[in-house]
Each structure stands twice: as structure tokens, then as C-alpha cells.
Amino acid sequence: MSCHGDALPWPSHFLLPATMHCPFCGANDTKVIDSRLVAEGEQVRRRRECLASGCGERFTTFETAELVLPRLIKTDGSRQPFDEEKLRAGMQRALEKRPVSVERLEAALAHIKHKLRATGEREVKSLVVGELVMGELQKLDEVAYIRFASVYRRFQDLNEFREEIDRLAREPIKE
């Protein structure tokens, strides 16, 4: 069946442009007022404005191509799907009250996902993800890095904190 003429091989509602609902009032009458690439070109950041009368709120959305990420092999041998929200929450916890923008966090997340996809593997050990997170946090904020490392590596006493801080001071940040 041809897509020219009256007969379409898909429902006609697929041809309508999708609109973003306003998170403040729920209206679907919004417009994009600014778009720019972020996260090294891995995402599009869009500023939007609600056109509903009486609302007019502005909000930000991030658009990312959805590509399949490898499954994770946990230390106990169990397997689970990659969970971006869990990754984001862990990094946000480490970065809490630190001077790191949402854009820089999103760029770090995009970089981690890019590296995971680049392995070409269908499954990766969760330890690989942990090390990637530590590398990104080290570049973003050393305090956040130490916070994450203390939980991830299960520091037991102050000496382990000192050793990690000393190592951090000696070694250059890996790019």
C-alpha cells in the first residue's frame, strides 16, 4: 500500500504533531521558545511556554534518542535492566547541595550511557557502571566523588576516607 493518496499504511493520528502537556496546568497548548544541544550533542534542551489562558508558565524538557543499554550483572550474579532513574538518583544524592548544574549532571549521565553502549555488550557488570559514575563525579565535583566512593566502596573508618582523599590529590582527573 502506498503512502500517497487516500490510503495510509498507518493510522492518521500518527501524522499529528505531538504536543507537550504543561506540567503546571495540564493543557496541551504549549510552544517551544528555545532549543539547544546539551550533553555533548547527546540531548536537546527545550524551553517551553504554556499558551493556555491564565497559565503562561515556562518549563524545560530534555529530548534524548532512546537506544538500548546493556543489562546489568549484579555482584550476586543476578541480572536486571539498566535503570537510568536509579543512576540519576544516586548521582543527585552525591551532588546534593554542591555547585553542579542540572546540565552538567545530564551531560555526565549521557557520557556514562554512551560509554555503556560503546562496549557493544548485551550485559555489563554493575561494577563497570560504578566505576564510570566515580569517574564522572570526580570530574564534576571532588566532594560528591568522595561521598559516592564512601558508599560505593563501603568505607569503614576515617583512614579509608584519608587514603581516598590522598589518592585523589595525587592522581590527575581522568578525562
Short mmCIF file of N, CA and C in Angstrom, two decimals:
data_model
loop_
_atom_site.label_atom_id
_atom_site.label_comp_id
_atom_site.label_asym_id
_atom_site.label_seq_id
_atom_site.Cartn_x
_atom_site.Cartn_y
_atom_site.Cartn_z
N MET A 1 0.84 -1.18 0.00
CA MET A 1 0.00 0.00 0.00
C MET A 1 0.89 1.24 0.00
N SER A 2 0.59 2.18 -0.80
CA SER A 2 1.37 3.40 -0.93
C SER A 2 0.96 4.41 0.13
N CYS A 3 1.92 5.25 0.52
CA CYS A 3 1.57 6.30 1.46
C CYS A 3 1.12 7.56 0.73
N HIS A 4 0.98 7.48 -0.59
CA HIS A 4 0.45 8.60 -1.36
C HIS A 4 -1.03 8.37 -1.61
N GLY A 5 -1.78 9.42 -1.71
CA GLY A 5 -3.22 9.27 -1.95
C GLY A 5 -3.97 9.14 -0.65
N ASP A 6 -5.17 8.54 -0.73
CA ASP A 6 -6.07 8.48 0.42
C ASP A 6 -5.69 7.40 1.43
N ALA A 7 -5.18 6.29 0.98
CA ALA A 7 -4.93 5.16 1.87
C ALA A 7 -3.55 5.27 2.50
N LEU A 8 -3.51 5.24 3.84
CA LEU A 8 -2.24 5.29 4.56
C LEU A 8 -2.01 3.95 5.25
N PRO A 9 -0.75 3.50 5.31
CA PRO A 9 -0.46 2.22 5.96
C PRO A 9 -0.43 2.33 7.49
N TRP A 10 -0.75 3.48 8.05
CA TRP A 10 -0.79 3.67 9.50
C TRP A 10 -1.94 4.60 9.84
N PRO A 11 -2.38 4.59 11.09
CA PRO A 11 -3.50 5.45 11.47
C PRO A 11 -3.15 6.93 11.26
N SER A 12 -4.13 7.70 10.85
CA SER A 12 -3.89 9.11 10.55
C SER A 12 -3.47 9.91 11.77
N HIS A 13 -3.83 9.46 12.98
CA HIS A 13 -3.43 10.24 14.17
C HIS A 13 -1.91 10.22 14.37
N PHE A 14 -1.19 9.30 13.72
CA PHE A 14 0.27 9.29 13.79
C PHE A 14 0.87 10.50 13.08
N LEU A 15 0.10 11.13 12.21
CA LEU A 15 0.61 12.26 11.45
C LEU A 15 0.50 13.58 12.21
N LEU A 16 -0.29 13.61 13.27
CA LEU A 16 -0.46 14.84 14.03
C LEU A 16 0.80 15.10 14.84
N PRO A 17 1.22 16.36 14.91
CA PRO A 17 2.40 16.66 15.72
C PRO A 17 2.09 16.44 17.20
N ALA A 18 3.01 15.82 17.89
CA ALA A 18 2.83 15.60 19.32
C ALA A 18 3.07 16.91 20.05
N THR A 19 2.27 17.19 21.05
CA THR A 19 2.47 18.39 21.85
C THR A 19 2.77 17.99 23.28
N MET A 20 3.56 18.79 23.93
CA MET A 20 3.95 18.55 25.31
C MET A 20 2.88 19.15 26.22
N HIS A 21 2.44 18.39 27.19
CA HIS A 21 1.47 18.89 28.17
C HIS A 21 2.18 19.78 29.18
N CYS A 22 1.53 20.84 29.58
CA CYS A 22 2.07 21.74 30.60
C CYS A 22 2.05 21.01 31.95
N PRO A 23 3.20 20.94 32.64
CA PRO A 23 3.22 20.26 33.93
C PRO A 23 2.51 21.05 35.04
N PHE A 24 2.19 22.32 34.76
CA PHE A 24 1.54 23.16 35.76
C PHE A 24 0.02 23.09 35.68
N CYS A 25 -0.52 23.17 34.45
CA CYS A 25 -1.99 23.20 34.32
C CYS A 25 -2.55 22.02 33.53
N GLY A 26 -1.68 21.24 32.87
CA GLY A 26 -2.13 20.07 32.12
C GLY A 26 -2.57 20.35 30.70
N ALA A 27 -2.59 21.62 30.30
CA ALA A 27 -3.00 21.95 28.93
C ALA A 27 -1.98 21.41 27.94
N ASN A 28 -2.46 21.09 26.71
CA ASN A 28 -1.51 20.62 25.70
C ASN A 28 -1.22 21.70 24.68
N ASP A 29 -1.50 22.92 25.03
CA ASP A 29 -1.24 24.06 24.15
C ASP A 29 0.05 24.74 24.61
N THR A 30 1.19 24.19 24.17
CA THR A 30 2.48 24.74 24.55
C THR A 30 3.30 25.01 23.30
N LYS A 31 4.31 25.87 23.45
CA LYS A 31 5.20 26.11 22.32
C LYS A 31 6.64 26.13 22.80
N VAL A 32 7.54 25.77 21.89
CA VAL A 32 8.97 25.79 22.17
C VAL A 32 9.45 27.21 21.93
N ILE A 33 10.14 27.78 22.94
CA ILE A 33 10.66 29.14 22.79
C ILE A 33 12.18 29.16 22.62
N ASP A 34 12.84 28.03 22.94
CA ASP A 34 14.29 27.96 22.75
C ASP A 34 14.71 26.49 22.72
N SER A 35 15.61 26.14 21.83
CA SER A 35 16.17 24.79 21.75
C SER A 35 17.67 24.90 21.62
N ARG A 36 18.38 24.02 22.32
CA ARG A 36 19.83 23.98 22.16
C ARG A 36 20.35 22.59 22.48
N LEU A 37 21.47 22.26 21.88
CA LEU A 37 22.11 20.97 22.15
C LEU A 37 22.84 21.04 23.48
N VAL A 38 22.75 19.97 24.26
CA VAL A 38 23.49 19.85 25.51
C VAL A 38 24.07 18.45 25.58
N ALA A 39 24.83 18.20 26.63
CA ALA A 39 25.42 16.87 26.85
C ALA A 39 26.20 16.41 25.63
N GLU A 40 27.08 17.29 25.15
CA GLU A 40 27.94 16.99 24.01
C GLU A 40 27.14 16.54 22.79
N GLY A 41 25.98 17.16 22.58
CA GLY A 41 25.15 16.85 21.42
C GLY A 41 24.29 15.62 21.58
N GLU A 42 24.29 15.02 22.76
CA GLU A 42 23.51 13.81 23.02
C GLU A 42 22.05 14.12 23.35
N GLN A 43 21.77 15.38 23.70
CA GLN A 43 20.42 15.77 24.10
C GLN A 43 20.06 17.11 23.51
N VAL A 44 18.75 17.36 23.42
CA VAL A 44 18.24 18.67 23.05
C VAL A 44 17.49 19.21 24.27
N ARG A 45 17.89 20.39 24.71
CA ARG A 45 17.21 21.06 25.83
C ARG A 45 16.25 22.05 25.21
N ARG A 46 14.98 21.98 25.62
CA ARG A 46 13.97 22.89 25.08
C ARG A 46 13.31 23.66 26.21
N ARG A 47 13.23 24.98 26.03
CA ARG A 47 12.43 25.82 26.93
C ARG A 47 11.07 25.93 26.28
N ARG A 48 10.03 25.70 27.05
CA ARG A 48 8.67 25.71 26.53
C ARG A 48 7.83 26.68 27.35
N GLU A 49 6.76 27.15 26.70
CA GLU A 49 5.84 28.06 27.36
C GLU A 49 4.41 27.56 27.15
N CYS A 50 3.63 27.57 28.22
CA CYS A 50 2.23 27.18 28.13
C CYS A 50 1.44 28.34 27.55
N LEU A 51 0.62 28.04 26.54
CA LEU A 51 -0.17 29.07 25.88
C LEU A 51 -1.61 29.14 26.42
N ALA A 52 -1.93 28.28 27.38
CA ALA A 52 -3.28 28.29 27.94
C ALA A 52 -3.52 29.61 28.67
N SER A 53 -4.72 30.14 28.49
CA SER A 53 -5.02 31.42 29.13
C SER A 53 -5.00 31.25 30.64
N GLY A 54 -4.34 32.19 31.29
CA GLY A 54 -4.23 32.14 32.74
C GLY A 54 -3.04 31.36 33.26
N CYS A 55 -2.32 30.66 32.39
CA CYS A 55 -1.17 29.88 32.86
C CYS A 55 0.12 30.60 32.47
N GLY A 56 0.58 30.41 31.24
CA GLY A 56 1.78 31.10 30.77
C GLY A 56 3.08 30.64 31.41
N GLU A 57 3.04 29.55 32.18
CA GLU A 57 4.26 29.06 32.83
C GLU A 57 5.28 28.59 31.80
N ARG A 58 6.55 28.67 32.18
CA ARG A 58 7.64 28.17 31.34
C ARG A 58 8.28 26.97 32.03
N PHE A 59 8.74 26.02 31.22
CA PHE A 59 9.37 24.84 31.77
C PHE A 59 10.39 24.31 30.77
N THR A 60 11.27 23.43 31.26
CA THR A 60 12.35 22.87 30.45
C THR A 60 12.11 21.38 30.24
N THR A 61 12.37 20.91 29.02
CA THR A 61 12.34 19.48 28.73
C THR A 61 13.67 19.09 28.10
N PHE A 62 14.02 17.83 28.23
CA PHE A 62 15.22 17.29 27.61
C PHE A 62 14.80 16.15 26.69
N GLU A 63 15.32 16.16 25.48
CA GLU A 63 14.98 15.15 24.48
C GLU A 63 16.24 14.33 24.19
N THR A 64 16.11 13.01 24.29
CA THR A 64 17.24 12.11 24.07
C THR A 64 16.80 10.95 23.19
N ALA A 65 17.67 10.55 22.28
CA ALA A 65 17.38 9.36 21.47
C ALA A 65 17.41 8.15 22.41
N GLU A 66 16.42 7.30 22.29
CA GLU A 66 16.36 6.14 23.16
C GLU A 66 17.04 4.96 22.47
N LEU A 67 18.16 4.58 23.01
CA LEU A 67 18.92 3.45 22.49
C LEU A 67 19.01 2.39 23.59
N VAL A 68 19.13 1.17 23.19
CA VAL A 68 19.15 0.07 24.15
C VAL A 68 20.47 0.06 24.91
N LEU A 69 20.34 -0.01 26.22
CA LEU A 69 21.51 -0.10 27.08
C LEU A 69 21.66 -1.55 27.54
N PRO A 70 22.89 -1.96 27.84
CA PRO A 70 23.08 -3.35 28.27
C PRO A 70 22.43 -3.62 29.62
N ARG A 71 22.09 -4.89 29.85
CA ARG A 71 21.58 -5.31 31.16
C ARG A 71 22.76 -5.34 32.13
N LEU A 72 22.46 -5.21 33.41
CA LEU A 72 23.50 -5.21 34.43
C LEU A 72 23.59 -6.56 35.11
N ILE A 73 24.82 -6.99 35.33
CA ILE A 73 25.09 -8.20 36.10
C ILE A 73 25.52 -7.73 37.49
N LYS A 74 24.67 -7.96 38.48
CA LYS A 74 24.96 -7.53 39.85
C LYS A 74 26.05 -8.41 40.45
N THR A 75 26.62 -7.96 41.58
CA THR A 75 27.71 -8.71 42.20
C THR A 75 27.27 -10.10 42.67
N ASP A 76 25.96 -10.27 42.94
CA ASP A 76 25.46 -11.59 43.35
C ASP A 76 25.14 -12.48 42.15
N GLY A 77 25.40 -11.99 40.93
CA GLY A 77 25.15 -12.77 39.72
C GLY A 77 23.79 -12.55 39.10
N SER A 78 22.89 -11.89 39.82
CA SER A 78 21.56 -11.63 39.25
C SER A 78 21.67 -10.57 38.15
N ARG A 79 20.68 -10.55 37.29
CA ARG A 79 20.68 -9.61 36.17
C ARG A 79 19.45 -8.74 36.25
N GLN A 80 19.63 -7.49 35.86
CA GLN A 80 18.49 -6.56 35.84
C GLN A 80 18.69 -5.53 34.75
N PRO A 81 17.61 -4.94 34.28
CA PRO A 81 17.74 -3.91 33.24
C PRO A 81 18.44 -2.68 33.79
N PHE A 82 19.13 -1.97 32.93
CA PHE A 82 19.74 -0.70 33.30
C PHE A 82 18.62 0.25 33.70
N ASP A 83 18.79 0.94 34.82
CA ASP A 83 17.77 1.86 35.33
C ASP A 83 18.37 3.26 35.42
N GLU A 84 18.07 4.08 34.41
CA GLU A 84 18.63 5.42 34.36
C GLU A 84 18.20 6.27 35.55
N GLU A 85 16.97 6.10 36.00
CA GLU A 85 16.49 6.89 37.14
C GLU A 85 17.25 6.55 38.42
N LYS A 86 17.58 5.28 38.59
CA LYS A 86 18.37 4.87 39.76
C LYS A 86 19.77 5.48 39.69
N LEU A 87 20.35 5.48 38.51
CA LEU A 87 21.66 6.09 38.30
C LEU A 87 21.60 7.59 38.59
N ARG A 88 20.60 8.27 38.03
CA ARG A 88 20.44 9.71 38.24
C ARG A 88 20.26 10.02 39.73
N ALA A 89 19.42 9.23 40.42
CA ALA A 89 19.17 9.47 41.84
C ALA A 89 20.44 9.31 42.67
N GLY A 90 21.24 8.30 42.35
CA GLY A 90 22.49 8.09 43.07
C GLY A 90 23.46 9.24 42.88
N MET A 91 23.55 9.72 41.65
CA MET A 91 24.44 10.85 41.38
C MET A 91 23.90 12.13 42.02
N GLN A 92 22.59 12.33 41.97
CA GLN A 92 22.00 13.52 42.59
C GLN A 92 22.23 13.51 44.10
N ARG A 93 22.14 12.33 44.71
CA ARG A 93 22.39 12.22 46.15
C ARG A 93 23.82 12.65 46.47
N ALA A 94 24.77 12.19 45.67
CA ALA A 94 26.17 12.56 45.89
C ALA A 94 26.39 14.06 45.65
N LEU A 95 25.66 14.62 44.70
CA LEU A 95 25.82 16.03 44.33
C LEU A 95 24.95 16.99 45.13
N GLU A 96 24.17 16.46 46.07
CA GLU A 96 23.25 17.30 46.84
C GLU A 96 23.98 18.46 47.50
N LYS A 97 23.44 19.66 47.30
CA LYS A 97 23.98 20.92 47.86
C LYS A 97 25.39 21.22 47.37
N ARG A 98 25.73 20.74 46.18
CA ARG A 98 27.02 21.04 45.56
C ARG A 98 26.76 21.93 44.35
N PRO A 99 27.73 22.76 43.97
CA PRO A 99 27.51 23.72 42.87
C PRO A 99 27.66 23.11 41.48
N VAL A 100 26.81 22.14 41.16
CA VAL A 100 26.85 21.47 39.86
C VAL A 100 25.48 21.62 39.21
N SER A 101 25.45 22.15 38.00
CA SER A 101 24.18 22.40 37.31
C SER A 101 23.54 21.11 36.83
N VAL A 102 22.23 21.19 36.60
CA VAL A 102 21.49 20.05 36.04
C VAL A 102 22.07 19.68 34.68
N GLU A 103 22.46 20.68 33.90
CA GLU A 103 23.02 20.42 32.57
C GLU A 103 24.30 19.60 32.66
N ARG A 104 25.16 19.91 33.63
CA ARG A 104 26.40 19.15 33.78
C ARG A 104 26.12 17.72 34.26
N LEU A 105 25.14 17.58 35.15
CA LEU A 105 24.74 16.24 35.59
C LEU A 105 24.20 15.44 34.41
N GLU A 106 23.33 16.04 33.61
CA GLU A 106 22.76 15.35 32.45
C GLU A 106 23.85 14.98 31.44
N ALA A 107 24.84 15.86 31.28
CA ALA A 107 25.95 15.55 30.37
C ALA A 107 26.74 14.35 30.89
N ALA A 108 26.95 14.29 32.20
CA ALA A 108 27.67 13.15 32.79
C ALA A 108 26.87 11.86 32.60
N LEU A 109 25.56 11.92 32.81
CA LEU A 109 24.72 10.74 32.59
C LEU A 109 24.78 10.29 31.14
N ALA A 110 24.71 11.25 30.22
CA ALA A 110 24.78 10.92 28.79
C ALA A 110 26.12 10.27 28.46
N HIS A 111 27.19 10.76 29.07
CA HIS A 111 28.52 10.21 28.82
C HIS A 111 28.62 8.77 29.33
N ILE A 112 28.06 8.51 30.50
CA ILE A 112 28.05 7.15 31.05
C ILE A 112 27.28 6.22 30.13
N LYS A 113 26.10 6.64 29.70
CA LYS A 113 25.28 5.80 28.81
C LYS A 113 25.99 5.57 27.47
N HIS A 114 26.65 6.61 26.96
CA HIS A 114 27.40 6.47 25.70
C HIS A 114 28.49 5.41 25.85
N LYS A 115 29.23 5.48 26.96
CA LYS A 115 30.30 4.50 27.19
C LYS A 115 29.74 3.08 27.34
N LEU A 116 28.59 2.95 27.99
CA LEU A 116 27.98 1.62 28.14
C LEU A 116 27.56 1.07 26.78
N ARG A 117 26.95 1.92 25.95
CA ARG A 117 26.54 1.47 24.61
C ARG A 117 27.76 1.11 23.78
N ALA A 118 28.83 1.89 23.94
CA ALA A 118 30.04 1.69 23.14
C ALA A 118 30.73 0.36 23.44
N THR A 119 30.41 -0.26 24.58
CA THR A 119 31.01 -1.57 24.86
C THR A 119 30.54 -2.59 23.84
N GLY A 120 29.35 -2.39 23.29
CA GLY A 120 28.79 -3.34 22.34
C GLY A 120 28.29 -4.62 22.99
N GLU A 121 28.35 -4.66 24.31
CA GLU A 121 27.94 -5.86 25.05
C GLU A 121 26.45 -5.80 25.37
N ARG A 122 25.84 -6.96 25.46
CA ARG A 122 24.42 -7.03 25.86
C ARG A 122 24.28 -6.98 27.37
N GLU A 123 25.35 -7.35 28.09
CA GLU A 123 25.36 -7.31 29.55
C GLU A 123 26.71 -6.77 30.02
N VAL A 124 26.68 -5.98 31.08
CA VAL A 124 27.91 -5.49 31.70
C VAL A 124 27.78 -5.65 33.22
N LYS A 125 28.92 -5.81 33.87
CA LYS A 125 28.91 -5.92 35.33
C LYS A 125 28.55 -4.56 35.93
N SER A 126 27.79 -4.59 37.00
CA SER A 126 27.39 -3.34 37.66
C SER A 126 28.62 -2.58 38.16
N LEU A 127 29.72 -3.29 38.40
CA LEU A 127 30.96 -2.64 38.82
C LEU A 127 31.46 -1.67 37.75
N VAL A 128 31.24 -2.00 36.49
CA VAL A 128 31.64 -1.11 35.38
C VAL A 128 30.88 0.20 35.50
N VAL A 129 29.58 0.13 35.77
CA VAL A 129 28.77 1.34 35.91
C VAL A 129 29.26 2.15 37.11
N GLY A 130 29.53 1.48 38.22
CA GLY A 130 30.03 2.18 39.41
C GLY A 130 31.31 2.93 39.14
N GLU A 131 32.23 2.31 38.41
CA GLU A 131 33.49 2.98 38.08
C GLU A 131 33.27 4.16 37.13
N LEU A 132 32.35 4.00 36.18
CA LEU A 132 32.03 5.12 35.28
C LEU A 132 31.44 6.29 36.06
N VAL A 133 30.56 5.99 37.00
CA VAL A 133 29.96 7.04 37.84
C VAL A 133 31.05 7.75 38.63
N MET A 134 31.95 6.99 39.22
CA MET A 134 33.02 7.61 40.01
C MET A 134 33.89 8.50 39.14
N GLY A 135 34.18 8.06 37.92
CA GLY A 135 34.97 8.89 37.02
C GLY A 135 34.28 10.20 36.67
N GLU A 136 32.98 10.13 36.41
CA GLU A 136 32.23 11.35 36.08
C GLU A 136 32.11 12.27 37.29
N LEU A 137 31.85 11.70 38.46
CA LEU A 137 31.74 12.53 39.67
C LEU A 137 33.07 13.18 40.01
N GLN A 138 34.16 12.48 39.77
CA GLN A 138 35.48 13.07 40.04
C GLN A 138 35.69 14.31 39.18
N LYS A 139 35.21 14.27 37.93
CA LYS A 139 35.33 15.43 37.04
C LYS A 139 34.37 16.55 37.44
N LEU A 140 33.20 16.18 37.96
CA LEU A 140 32.18 17.18 38.31
C LEU A 140 32.47 17.88 39.63
N ASP A 141 32.80 17.10 40.66
CA ASP A 141 32.93 17.68 42.00
C ASP A 141 33.60 16.66 42.91
N GLU A 142 34.75 17.02 43.47
CA GLU A 142 35.51 16.07 44.28
C GLU A 142 34.79 15.68 45.56
N VAL A 143 34.02 16.59 46.15
CA VAL A 143 33.27 16.26 47.36
C VAL A 143 32.21 15.21 47.04
N ALA A 144 31.51 15.41 45.93
CA ALA A 144 30.50 14.43 45.50
C ALA A 144 31.16 13.09 45.22
N TYR A 145 32.34 13.12 44.62
CA TYR A 145 33.08 11.89 44.34
C TYR A 145 33.36 11.13 45.65
N ILE A 146 33.86 11.84 46.66
CA ILE A 146 34.18 11.20 47.94
C ILE A 146 32.91 10.65 48.59
N ARG A 147 31.82 11.41 48.53
CA ARG A 147 30.54 10.93 49.08
C ARG A 147 30.14 9.60 48.42
N PHE A 148 30.18 9.58 47.09
CA PHE A 148 29.78 8.38 46.36
C PHE A 148 30.74 7.23 46.65
N ALA A 149 32.04 7.52 46.61
CA ALA A 149 33.05 6.48 46.84
C ALA A 149 32.90 5.87 48.23
N SER A 150 32.56 6.68 49.22
CA SER A 150 32.44 6.17 50.59
C SER A 150 31.32 5.14 50.71
N VAL A 151 30.25 5.33 49.96
CA VAL A 151 29.14 4.37 49.97
C VAL A 151 29.45 3.21 49.04
N TYR A 152 29.90 3.53 47.83
CA TYR A 152 30.15 2.51 46.81
C TYR A 152 31.23 1.52 47.26
N ARG A 153 32.29 2.06 47.85
CA ARG A 153 33.40 1.20 48.29
C ARG A 153 33.28 0.79 49.76
N ARG A 154 32.20 1.20 50.39
CA ARG A 154 31.89 0.82 51.78
C ARG A 154 33.02 1.16 52.75
N PHE A 155 33.39 2.45 52.79
CA PHE A 155 34.43 2.89 53.73
C PHE A 155 33.99 2.53 55.15
N GLN A 156 34.93 2.01 55.93
CA GLN A 156 34.63 1.58 57.29
C GLN A 156 35.12 2.55 58.36
N ASP A 157 36.12 3.37 58.02
CA ASP A 157 36.66 4.29 59.03
C ASP A 157 37.28 5.51 58.36
N LEU A 158 37.72 6.46 59.19
CA LEU A 158 38.29 7.70 58.67
C LEU A 158 39.54 7.46 57.85
N ASN A 159 40.30 6.43 58.18
CA ASN A 159 41.52 6.13 57.45
C ASN A 159 41.23 5.86 55.97
N GLU A 160 40.13 5.16 55.69
CA GLU A 160 39.77 4.89 54.29
C GLU A 160 39.41 6.19 53.56
N PHE A 161 38.75 7.11 54.27
CA PHE A 161 38.47 8.43 53.68
C PHE A 161 39.78 9.15 53.36
N ARG A 162 40.71 9.15 54.34
CA ARG A 162 42.00 9.83 54.14
C ARG A 162 42.76 9.25 52.95
N GLU A 163 42.79 7.93 52.86
CA GLU A 163 43.50 7.27 51.76
C GLU A 163 42.91 7.68 50.41
N GLU A 164 41.59 7.73 50.32
CA GLU A 164 40.95 8.10 49.06
C GLU A 164 41.20 9.57 48.74
N ILE A 165 41.14 10.43 49.74
CA ILE A 165 41.41 11.86 49.52
C ILE A 165 42.86 12.06 49.10
N ASP A 166 43.80 11.35 49.74
CA ASP A 166 45.21 11.44 49.35
C ASP A 166 45.41 10.96 47.92
N ARG A 167 44.76 9.85 47.55
CA ARG A 167 44.88 9.34 46.19
C ARG A 167 44.31 10.34 45.20
N LEU A 168 43.19 10.95 45.55
CA LEU A 168 42.56 11.95 44.69
C LEU A 168 43.48 13.16 44.49
N ALA A 169 44.17 13.56 45.55
CA ALA A 169 45.08 14.71 45.47
C ALA A 169 46.31 14.39 44.61
N ARG A 170 46.76 13.12 44.62
CA ARG A 170 47.95 12.72 43.86
C ARG A 170 47.68 12.50 42.39
N GLU A 171 46.54 11.91 42.08
CA GLU A 171 46.25 11.50 40.70
C GLU A 171 45.51 12.58 39.94
N PRO A 172 45.91 12.81 38.69
CA PRO A 172 45.16 13.78 37.88
C PRO A 172 43.77 13.22 37.54
N ILE A 173 42.85 14.13 37.29
CA ILE A 173 41.50 13.73 36.91
C ILE A 173 41.55 13.09 35.53
N LYS A 174 40.91 11.92 35.41
CA LYS A 174 40.88 11.20 34.13
C LYS A 174 39.81 11.81 33.25
N GLU A 175 40.16 12.10 32.03
CA GLU A 175 39.17 12.65 31.09
C GLU A 175 38.56 11.58 30.29
#
